Coordinates of C-alpha atoms in Angstrom, one line a residue:
M94 CA -31.0 175.6 59.1
D95 CA -34.5 177.0 58.5
L96 CA -37.9 176.0 60.3
I97 CA -38.8 173.1 57.5
D98 CA -35.0 171.6 57.7
T99 CA -35.5 171.4 61.5
L100 CA -38.7 170.2 61.4
I101 CA -37.3 167.3 59.3
F102 CA -34.3 166.6 61.3
I103 CA -36.5 166.2 64.5
L104 CA -39.0 164.1 62.8
I105 CA -36.5 162.0 61.2
L106 CA -34.8 161.2 64.5
L107 CA -38.3 160.7 66.3
V108 CA -39.4 158.0 63.7
I109 CA -36.3 156.0 63.8
S110 CA -36.3 156.2 67.7
I111 CA -39.7 155.0 67.8
V112 CA -39.6 152.3 65.1
G113 CA -36.2 150.9 66.4
I114 CA -37.5 150.5 70.2
F115 CA -41.0 149.5 69.0
Y116 CA -39.6 146.3 67.2
S117 CA -37.1 145.6 69.7
R118 CA -39.9 145.5 72.4
R119 CA -41.8 143.1 70.4
I120 CA -39.4 140.5 71.6
Q121 CA -39.2 140.0 75.4
T122 CA -35.6 140.3 77.0
R123 CA -35.9 137.0 79.0
N124 CA -32.0 137.2 80.5
S125 CA -29.1 139.5 80.7
Q126 CA -27.4 137.9 77.5
D127 CA -30.6 139.5 75.4
A128 CA -30.4 142.7 77.1
L129 CA -26.7 142.7 76.1
I130 CA -26.2 141.0 72.6
G131 CA -29.8 140.8 71.3
S132 CA -31.7 138.2 69.3
N133 CA -33.9 137.2 66.2
V134 CA -32.4 140.1 64.2
S135 CA -32.2 139.4 60.1
V136 CA -28.9 139.6 58.3
L137 CA -29.6 142.8 56.2
S138 CA -30.6 144.7 59.7
I139 CA -27.2 143.1 61.6
A140 CA -25.0 144.2 58.2
L141 CA -26.2 147.7 58.4
S142 CA -25.8 148.1 62.1
V143 CA -22.0 146.7 61.6
C144 CA -21.6 149.3 58.7
S145 CA -22.7 151.9 61.1
S146 CA -20.7 151.0 64.0
F147 CA -17.2 152.3 62.9
L148 CA -16.2 155.7 61.4
S149 CA -19.7 156.8 60.6
A150 CA -20.4 160.1 61.7
V151 CA -16.6 160.5 61.5
S152 CA -16.0 159.4 58.0
L153 CA -19.4 161.3 56.9
L154 CA -17.5 164.4 57.6
G155 CA -14.0 163.7 57.5
F156 CA -13.9 161.5 54.1
P157 CA -15.3 164.0 51.8
A158 CA -12.9 166.3 53.2
E159 CA -9.9 164.4 52.9
V160 CA -10.8 164.2 49.4
Y161 CA -11.1 168.0 48.9
Y162 CA -7.7 168.7 50.8
R163 CA -5.5 165.9 49.4
G164 CA -6.9 164.1 46.6
S165 CA -8.7 161.0 45.8
T166 CA -6.5 158.3 46.9
P167 CA -8.8 156.7 49.6
I168 CA -10.9 155.4 46.7
W169 CA -8.4 152.5 47.2
F170 CA -10.7 151.5 50.3
C171 CA -12.8 149.8 47.7
A172 CA -10.2 147.5 47.0
V173 CA -9.1 147.2 50.4
Y174 CA -12.7 145.9 51.0
L175 CA -12.4 143.1 48.3
I176 CA -9.4 141.8 49.9
A177 CA -10.1 142.1 53.6
F178 CA -13.9 141.3 54.4
P179 CA -13.6 138.0 52.8
I180 CA -10.5 137.1 55.0
V181 CA -12.7 138.3 58.0
A182 CA -15.7 136.0 56.7
Y183 CA -13.5 132.8 56.2
V184 CA -10.3 133.1 58.4
F185 CA -11.0 134.8 61.7
L186 CA -15.0 134.6 62.0
P187 CA -15.1 130.7 62.2
V188 CA -12.8 130.5 64.9
F189 CA -14.7 132.5 67.4
Y190 CA -18.0 131.7 66.2
Y191 CA -17.5 127.9 67.3
L192 CA -15.9 129.2 70.4
R193 CA -19.0 130.9 71.6
L194 CA -17.3 133.4 73.7
S195 CA -19.0 136.0 75.8
S196 CA -16.3 138.1 75.2
I197 CA -13.7 138.0 72.1
Y198 CA -10.7 138.4 74.7
E199 CA -11.6 135.4 76.4
Y200 CA -10.1 133.7 73.4
L201 CA -6.3 135.2 74.5
E202 CA -7.1 133.6 77.6
R203 CA -7.6 130.0 76.5
R204 CA -4.8 130.6 74.0
F205 CA -1.9 132.2 76.0
C206 CA -3.2 133.3 79.8
F207 CA -5.4 135.3 82.0
A208 CA -2.8 138.1 81.9
S209 CA -3.3 138.3 78.1
R210 CA -6.9 138.5 78.1
I211 CA -6.8 141.5 80.8
L212 CA -4.2 143.6 79.0
A213 CA -6.2 143.1 75.8
S214 CA -9.4 144.1 77.2
S215 CA -8.1 147.1 79.1
T216 CA -6.3 148.2 75.7
F217 CA -9.9 148.0 74.2
I218 CA -11.6 149.7 77.1
F219 CA -8.8 152.7 76.9
Q220 CA -9.2 152.7 72.8
T221 CA -13.0 152.8 73.0
V222 CA -13.3 155.3 75.2
F223 CA -11.1 157.8 73.8
Y224 CA -12.5 156.9 70.5
L225 CA -15.9 157.7 71.9
A226 CA -14.9 161.6 72.3
V227 CA -13.7 161.6 68.6
A228 CA -17.2 159.7 67.8
L229 CA -19.5 162.1 70.0
Y230 CA -17.8 165.6 68.8
A231 CA -18.4 164.5 64.9
P232 CA -22.2 164.5 65.3
S233 CA -22.4 167.2 68.0
L234 CA -20.5 169.6 66.0
A235 CA -23.0 169.0 63.0
L236 CA -25.8 169.8 65.4
A237 CA -24.5 172.9 66.8
Q238 CA -23.5 174.3 63.6
A239 CA -27.0 173.7 62.2
L240 CA -29.1 174.7 65.3
N241 CA -26.5 177.2 66.5
F242 CA -26.0 175.3 69.7
P243 CA -23.0 175.9 72.0
I244 CA -20.9 173.0 71.1
F245 CA -20.9 171.7 75.1
V246 CA -25.0 171.7 75.0
S247 CA -24.6 169.2 71.6
I248 CA -22.3 167.2 73.0
L249 CA -24.5 166.6 76.3
I250 CA -27.4 166.1 74.3
T251 CA -25.9 163.6 71.9
S252 CA -24.3 161.3 74.6
T253 CA -27.4 161.2 76.6
I254 CA -29.9 160.4 73.9
S255 CA -27.3 157.6 72.8
A256 CA -27.4 156.3 76.2
V257 CA -31.3 156.3 76.6
Y258 CA -31.6 154.2 73.4
L259 CA -29.8 151.4 75.1
L260 CA -32.0 151.9 78.4
L261 CA -35.3 152.0 76.6
G262 CA -34.5 149.6 73.7
G263 CA -31.6 147.3 74.9
A264 CA -29.1 145.5 72.5
R265 CA -31.9 144.8 70.0
G266 CA -33.1 148.3 70.2
G267 CA -29.7 149.6 69.3
I268 CA -29.6 147.0 66.8
Y269 CA -32.8 148.1 64.7
T270 CA -32.1 152.1 65.3
S271 CA -28.5 151.5 63.8
A272 CA -29.9 149.6 61.1
L273 CA -32.4 152.4 60.3
Q274 CA -29.8 155.0 60.7
M275 CA -27.6 153.3 58.2
A276 CA -30.4 153.5 55.7
L277 CA -31.0 157.1 56.2
I278 CA -27.1 157.5 55.9
L279 CA -27.1 155.9 52.8
I280 CA -30.1 157.6 51.3
S281 CA -28.5 161.0 52.3
L282 CA -25.7 160.3 50.5
F283 CA -27.1 159.1 47.7
T284 CA -29.5 162.5 47.6
I285 CA -26.5 164.9 48.1
C286 CA -24.7 163.3 44.9
C287 CA -28.2 163.4 42.8
A288 CA -28.3 167.1 43.7
I289 CA -24.6 167.7 42.9
L290 CA -25.3 166.1 39.4
L291 CA -28.1 168.5 38.8
E292 CA -26.5 171.3 39.8
F293 CA -22.8 171.0 38.4
K294 CA -21.3 169.6 35.3
P295 CA -19.6 166.3 35.7
V296 CA -17.2 167.5 33.0
E297 CA -16.3 170.6 35.2
I298 CA -15.9 168.6 38.3
Y299 CA -13.6 166.3 36.3
N300 CA -11.1 168.7 34.8
R301 CA -11.2 171.2 37.8
S302 CA -10.2 168.2 40.2
K303 CA -7.8 167.1 37.4
N304 CA -6.1 170.0 37.2
A305 CA -5.6 170.4 40.7
L306 CA -4.1 167.3 41.1
R307 CA -7.3 165.6 42.9
F308 CA -7.4 162.9 40.3
E309 CA -3.7 161.6 41.3
S310 CA -5.1 158.5 42.9
T311 CA -2.2 155.9 42.1
D312 CA 0.4 157.1 44.3
T313 CA 3.2 154.1 44.0
R314 CA 5.6 155.4 46.3
L315 CA 7.0 152.8 48.8
S316 CA 8.3 155.1 51.9
P317 CA 6.0 154.3 54.8
Q318 CA 5.9 157.9 55.2
V319 CA 3.5 158.3 52.3
R320 CA 0.3 158.7 54.0
H321 CA -2.0 157.3 51.7
S322 CA -0.2 155.4 48.7
V323 CA -1.5 152.4 47.3
L324 CA 0.7 150.2 49.4
A325 CA -0.4 152.0 52.3
F326 CA -4.2 151.3 51.6
L327 CA -3.5 147.6 50.3
I328 CA -1.6 146.5 53.3
G329 CA -2.2 149.0 56.2
G330 CA -5.8 149.5 55.1
S331 CA -6.4 145.7 55.5
G332 CA -4.8 145.5 58.8
N333 CA -6.9 148.2 59.9
I334 CA -10.2 146.3 58.7
F335 CA -9.1 143.2 60.2
S336 CA -8.5 145.4 63.7
L337 CA -12.1 146.9 63.3
F338 CA -14.5 144.1 61.8
A339 CA -12.5 140.5 62.9
V340 CA -10.9 141.1 66.4
N341 CA -13.2 143.6 67.9
Q342 CA -16.0 143.4 70.7
L343 CA -18.4 145.6 68.8
T344 CA -18.6 143.5 65.7
L345 CA -18.5 140.1 67.2
Q346 CA -21.5 140.7 69.3
R347 CA -22.9 142.0 66.1
Y348 CA -22.0 138.4 64.5
M349 CA -22.7 136.5 67.2
V350 CA -26.6 137.2 67.1
M351 CA -27.0 135.1 63.9
P352 CA -28.0 131.7 64.5
T353 CA -25.6 130.1 62.2
L354 CA -22.0 130.6 60.6
R355 CA -23.2 131.2 56.9
Q356 CA -25.5 133.7 58.0
A357 CA -22.7 135.7 60.3
Q358 CA -20.5 135.5 57.3
K359 CA -23.1 136.9 55.0
V360 CA -23.5 139.9 57.6
V361 CA -19.4 140.5 57.0
L362 CA -19.8 140.3 53.2
L363 CA -22.5 142.4 53.0
N364 CA -20.2 145.4 54.3
I365 CA -18.4 145.2 51.1
P366 CA -20.8 146.9 48.6
M367 CA -22.4 149.0 51.1
N368 CA -18.8 150.3 52.3
A369 CA -17.5 150.6 48.7
L370 CA -20.7 152.4 47.8
M371 CA -20.2 154.9 50.6
A372 CA -16.4 155.5 49.6
V373 CA -17.4 156.2 46.2
M374 CA -20.0 158.7 47.0
Y375 CA -17.6 160.4 49.7
T376 CA -14.9 160.7 47.1
F377 CA -17.3 162.3 44.4
M378 CA -18.9 164.8 47.2
G379 CA -15.0 165.4 47.7
L380 CA -14.1 166.4 44.0
A381 CA -17.3 168.1 43.7
M382 CA -16.7 170.6 46.5
Y383 CA -13.3 171.1 45.2
A384 CA -14.9 172.1 41.7
V385 CA -16.9 174.2 43.3
Y386 CA -14.4 176.2 45.2
Y387 CA -11.4 175.8 43.1
N388 CA -10.4 179.3 42.9
C389 CA -12.0 180.5 46.3
H390 CA -11.2 178.4 49.5
P391 CA -14.1 179.0 52.0
S392 CA -13.1 180.1 55.6
V393 CA -14.3 177.5 57.8
A394 CA -13.6 176.6 61.4
A395 CA -12.3 173.3 60.8
P396 CA -11.8 171.5 57.7
D397 CA -14.3 168.6 59.1
Q398 CA -17.1 171.5 58.3
M399 CA -16.7 171.6 54.7
L400 CA -19.5 169.2 53.3
P401 CA -22.1 171.0 56.3
Y402 CA -20.9 174.4 54.7
F403 CA -21.2 172.8 51.1
V404 CA -24.8 171.4 51.5
E405 CA -26.0 174.7 53.4
N406 CA -24.6 177.2 51.0
H407 CA -25.0 175.1 47.3
L408 CA -27.3 172.9 47.7
N409 CA -29.9 174.5 49.7
W410 CA -32.3 175.0 46.8
L411 CA -33.7 171.3 47.5
I412 CA -35.8 172.0 50.3
G413 CA -35.6 169.4 53.1
L414 CA -31.8 168.3 51.8
E415 CA -30.2 169.6 54.9
G416 CA -32.4 168.7 57.5
I417 CA -32.0 165.0 56.0
F418 CA -28.0 165.6 55.9
V419 CA -28.0 166.8 59.8
A420 CA -30.1 163.9 60.3
A421 CA -27.9 161.2 58.9
V422 CA -25.0 162.7 60.6
Y423 CA -26.5 162.9 63.7
S424 CA -28.1 159.4 63.4
A425 CA -24.4 158.2 62.2
G426 CA -23.2 159.4 65.2
I427 CA -26.0 158.0 67.8
S428 CA -25.1 154.6 66.1
T429 CA -21.5 154.3 66.7
L430 CA -22.0 155.3 70.5
T431 CA -24.7 153.0 71.2
A432 CA -22.7 150.2 69.5
S433 CA -19.5 151.5 71.5
Y434 CA -21.5 151.8 75.0
N435 CA -23.0 148.2 74.4
A436 CA -19.5 146.7 73.6
L437 CA -17.8 148.3 76.6
T438 CA -20.6 147.2 79.0
A439 CA -20.1 143.5 77.7
V440 CA -16.1 143.7 78.0
V441 CA -16.1 145.2 81.6
L442 CA -18.8 143.0 82.6
E443 CA -17.3 139.6 81.3
D444 CA -13.6 140.5 81.7
I445 CA -13.4 142.6 84.7
V446 CA -16.5 142.4 87.0
K447 CA -16.9 138.8 86.8
T448 CA -13.6 138.3 87.3
I449 CA -13.4 140.3 90.8
W450 CA -17.2 139.8 92.1
P451 CA -16.3 136.3 93.8
K452 CA -13.6 138.2 95.9
V453 CA -15.4 141.3 96.6
G454 CA -19.1 140.3 96.3
K455 CA -21.5 138.1 99.0
T456 CA -22.5 135.4 96.1
A457 CA -19.9 133.3 93.8
S458 CA -21.3 134.8 90.7
I459 CA -23.6 137.9 89.4
N460 CA -27.4 136.8 89.6
N461 CA -29.0 137.7 86.2
E462 CA -31.4 140.4 88.2
T463 CA -28.1 142.3 89.0
H464 CA -26.5 141.6 85.7
I465 CA -29.6 143.4 83.7
K466 CA -29.2 146.3 86.0
L467 CA -25.7 146.8 85.5
I468 CA -26.1 146.8 81.9
R469 CA -28.8 149.3 82.2
I470 CA -26.6 151.5 84.1
M471 CA -23.2 151.4 82.7
P472 CA -24.3 153.0 79.1
F473 CA -24.8 156.3 81.2
V474 CA -21.2 155.9 82.9
F475 CA -19.5 155.8 79.3
A476 CA -21.7 158.6 78.0
S477 CA -20.6 160.6 81.2
V478 CA -16.7 160.1 80.6
A479 CA -17.2 160.4 76.8
T480 CA -18.7 164.0 77.3
L481 CA -15.9 165.2 79.3
L482 CA -13.1 163.6 76.8
A483 CA -15.3 165.2 73.8
M484 CA -14.8 168.7 75.2
A485 CA -10.9 167.9 74.6
V486 CA -11.5 167.1 70.9
K487 CA -11.9 170.6 69.7
S488 CA -8.2 171.7 70.8
L489 CA -6.7 169.0 68.6
D490 CA -5.1 170.6 65.8
T491 CA -5.8 167.8 63.2
M492 CA -8.7 166.1 61.3
I493 CA -11.5 164.0 63.2
L494 CA -10.6 161.2 60.5
Q495 CA -6.8 161.2 61.5
I496 CA -7.4 161.0 64.9
A497 CA -10.1 158.3 64.5
F498 CA -7.8 156.1 62.6
S499 CA -4.7 156.9 64.7
I500 CA -6.5 155.7 67.8
F501 CA -7.7 152.5 66.4
G502 CA -4.4 151.9 64.3
A503 CA -2.6 152.3 67.7
A504 CA -4.2 150.4 70.4
G505 CA -6.6 148.7 67.9
G506 CA -3.3 147.3 66.2
A507 CA -1.7 146.0 69.6
V508 CA -4.9 143.8 70.2
L509 CA -5.1 142.8 66.6
A510 CA -1.4 141.8 66.8
V511 CA -1.8 139.3 69.7
F512 CA -4.9 137.9 68.3
V513 CA -2.6 137.2 65.1
L514 CA -0.1 135.7 67.1
G515 CA -2.5 133.0 68.4
L516 CA -4.2 132.2 65.2
F517 CA -1.4 132.0 62.9
C518 CA 1.9 131.2 65.4
P519 CA 1.2 127.6 66.5
K520 CA 4.9 127.3 67.9
V521 CA 4.4 130.1 70.3
T522 CA 2.9 128.2 73.2
N523 CA 4.6 130.0 76.4
P524 CA 2.5 132.5 77.9
Y525 CA 5.4 134.7 79.1
A526 CA 6.9 134.9 75.6
A527 CA 3.0 135.9 74.3
L528 CA 2.4 138.2 77.1
T529 CA 6.3 139.9 76.6
A530 CA 5.2 140.5 73.2
Q531 CA 2.0 142.1 73.7
I532 CA 3.5 144.3 76.1
C533 CA 6.1 145.5 73.8
T534 CA 3.9 145.9 70.9
L535 CA 1.7 148.3 73.1
F536 CA 4.7 150.5 74.0
V537 CA 5.8 150.8 70.5
S538 CA 2.2 151.5 69.1
G539 CA 1.9 154.1 71.7
W540 CA 5.0 155.4 71.0
V541 CA 4.5 156.0 67.6
A542 CA 1.1 157.2 68.1
V543 CA 2.2 159.8 71.3
G544 CA 5.0 160.9 69.0
S545 CA 2.8 162.3 66.0
L546 CA 0.9 164.5 68.8
V547 CA 4.0 165.5 70.2
F548 CA 5.4 166.7 67.1
K549 CA 2.5 167.8 65.6
V550 CA 2.7 165.4 62.7
V551 CA 0.3 166.8 60.0
P552 CA -0.4 166.0 56.2
V553 CA 0.6 168.1 53.6
N554 CA -2.6 169.5 51.4
L555 CA -2.5 169.5 48.0
P556 CA -2.6 173.4 46.6
L557 CA -5.7 175.5 47.4
S558 CA -6.6 178.8 45.9
D559 CA -7.8 181.9 47.4
Q560 CA -8.1 183.9 44.5
C561 CA -11.8 184.7 45.1
R562 CA -11.3 188.5 43.4
N563 CA -10.1 187.0 40.2
S564 CA -12.6 184.2 39.9
S565 CA -12.3 183.7 36.2
S566 CA -8.6 182.7 36.3
P567 CA -7.9 179.0 35.4
V568 CA -6.0 177.1 38.4
E569 CA -3.4 174.7 37.6
F570 CA -0.7 173.4 39.5
E571 CA 2.5 171.1 39.2
W572 CA 2.8 168.0 41.2
S573 CA 5.4 168.2 44.2
E574 CA 7.2 165.1 45.9
R575 CA 6.0 166.9 49.1
Y576 CA 2.3 165.9 48.5
G577 CA 0.9 162.7 49.9
T578 CA 3.8 163.0 53.0
V579 CA 3.6 165.0 56.3
T580 CA 5.6 167.5 58.3
A581 CA 6.3 168.2 61.6
N582 CA 7.9 170.9 64.0
N583 CA 11.2 168.9 64.0
D584 CA 13.4 167.2 61.6
S585 CA 15.6 164.9 63.5
G586 CA 15.5 161.7 66.0
I587 CA 14.4 158.0 65.2
W588 CA 11.1 159.2 67.5
L589 CA 10.2 161.6 64.6
Q590 CA 10.9 159.3 62.1
M591 CA 8.7 156.6 63.4
S592 CA 6.1 159.3 64.2
K593 CA 6.1 160.1 60.6
I594 CA 5.0 156.7 59.3
S595 CA 1.7 156.5 57.8
Y596 CA -1.3 156.0 60.3
Q597 CA -2.4 153.4 57.7
Y598 CA 0.6 151.2 58.9
Y599 CA 0.0 151.0 62.6
C600 CA -1.6 147.7 62.6
V601 CA 1.2 146.5 60.5
V602 CA 3.9 148.0 62.9
A603 CA 2.4 146.2 65.6
I604 CA 2.0 142.5 63.8
V605 CA 5.9 142.8 63.2
V606 CA 6.8 143.8 66.4
C607 CA 4.8 141.0 68.2
I608 CA 5.5 138.4 66.0
V609 CA 9.1 138.8 66.1
V610 CA 9.5 139.5 70.1
A611 CA 7.1 136.5 70.6
H612 CA 9.3 134.1 68.5
I613 CA 12.5 135.6 70.1
M614 CA 11.2 135.0 73.8
Q615 CA 9.8 131.3 73.1
F616 CA 13.2 130.5 71.5
I617 CA 15.0 132.0 74.8
L618 CA 12.4 130.3 77.3
D619 CA 12.8 127.0 75.6
L620 CA 16.3 127.0 76.0
I621 CA 16.2 127.8 79.7
Y622 CA 13.6 125.6 81.2
K623 CA 13.2 123.1 77.9
P624 CA 9.5 122.6 78.3
P625 CA 7.5 119.5 77.4
P626 CA 5.7 119.9 74.1
V627 CA 2.5 121.3 74.5
E628 CA -0.6 120.1 72.2
L629 CA -2.5 123.1 71.5
N630 CA -6.3 122.8 70.9
R631 CA -6.7 123.0 67.2
N632 CA -9.9 125.3 67.6
L633 CA -7.8 127.9 68.7
L634 CA -5.8 128.1 65.4
A635 CA -7.2 129.8 61.9
F636 CA -6.4 127.1 59.6
A637 CA -6.3 123.9 61.8
P638 CA -9.1 121.2 61.0
R639 CA -11.6 122.2 63.7
V640 CA -13.9 120.1 65.6
K641 CA -17.2 121.4 64.9
P642 CA -19.9 121.4 67.6
P643 CA -23.0 119.1 66.8
N644 CA -25.3 120.3 64.5
I645 CA -28.0 120.9 67.1
I646 CA -29.3 124.0 69.3
I647 CA -27.1 124.1 72.0
E648 CA -28.4 124.8 75.6
A649 CA -25.2 126.3 76.8
P650 CA -24.8 127.9 80.1
E651 CA -25.3 131.7 80.1
S652 CA -21.8 132.6 80.3
Q653 CA -20.8 130.7 77.3
C654 CA -23.6 131.4 75.1
L655 CA -24.1 135.2 73.4
S656 CA -27.4 134.5 72.2
K657 CA -30.6 132.2 73.3
H658 CA -30.2 130.6 69.7
C659 CA -26.8 129.4 70.3
S660 CA -27.1 127.3 67.3
V661 CA -23.9 126.4 65.2
N662 CA -25.9 125.0 62.6
E663 CA -24.2 125.7 59.0
E664 CA -27.4 125.3 57.3
E665 CA -29.4 128.2 56.3

């Protein structure tokens, strides 16, 4: 970047940080829950913050590259959002909202047993810590490329800044800065799309992309090994959305800031247009990149550097755009990191520290002062771990987006499966049946995910041309059944065949395994022990009539309340 872009980049980050922390400081942090969760935040701010929490920097770099290399099938995410987010808002969210849980995994203790809760929260910690490495590497890569920093220096700076945000502004500061950063991302993407339309002819983008099979977006093959088929998106993609937005501590903390269920549901539904708009812009940018390089594929160090390379070399006529873009990528990474640090802190404190504190501490429970100190310190612990793990991401021979979805699909799918079991399977009441199913699901999910790395399962790219010396020649390709599938360094064995399943289906596989094993174990245990009938608390089931709390402000104990509002009022 030149001097102007560098100054714009620094100025944007400073303004966002100062504004976010300023607004967070306007409201006094009265207790540990305010420091950890936040309160008094608007619906739009929370919706923007939720949207930026997952795959922001990762998708900003990985999604357009995915379209460039493998076509526009990810546009089907728009349909997935229309299906999945309403289910999150009206099926999953009411259950957790009325339970007023400090940790979402407390639900599993109420529904099954304490061991199920600890196993799920431990899985979440594992999932999020390893995802942090990917989420940290993505913006650090953009910063290193733009400012010519060594990548390890960029990683260290990025992880430290994200932890400092929480130290200075608390959860509320993280929410406000994430909302502003998400707004910057949308503005940046829109500006890039406008610059593309001014620089290149839409007709040429369409024709060149179509000739090179980039518009083949309706892959209707039913094989689960087809990576991005329509069925994979509609079924598997919906499972991924449930894993991220329905049963995840990151999003639960954001939803529970809202004083009413209706406002929390608005937060979820606002993510439909925001995520769909981003998917459309990502797809357009990917097609535009291919139209520019249709007969001369550039040499880049990694596929995920395609978009930064494109902006730097073909849109540099728009003064300041590169600085805005790098600021957007960097901000996207920071927002994901702050949300992850905060969620990890909540889970570790609620599910682990508070459990063992009475056994090792001098008091029966953690006092408010100690709780706040731990909230301030723990983000730096997670930042240190993420920094070490991010160094290893560079050695993984696959795309950032693939790594991120694989992590959430495998570990997240196992967690989603046990929640689905609890919410939708009232006949499973034996905690041993549920715990056995949960363990089996973790094993199968891990088996599939690890196999994809062991066998080096990689997707087959659509054809690229490097006829740079004869740039005037037309480029056309014929469709092959290999496109859209994956390859591996071995051709036999059930482990390999399972590992070649599309990462979109990881959650589906986990749910099927969990439900089948749980019902089999429930049947066996009922035959052996013949236990008396168990009457479930209907508030723990998704479609059962729910006993709603009184329509008042509840003065709940601190451990039972995520926000000082603690209102379950359904009125606006």
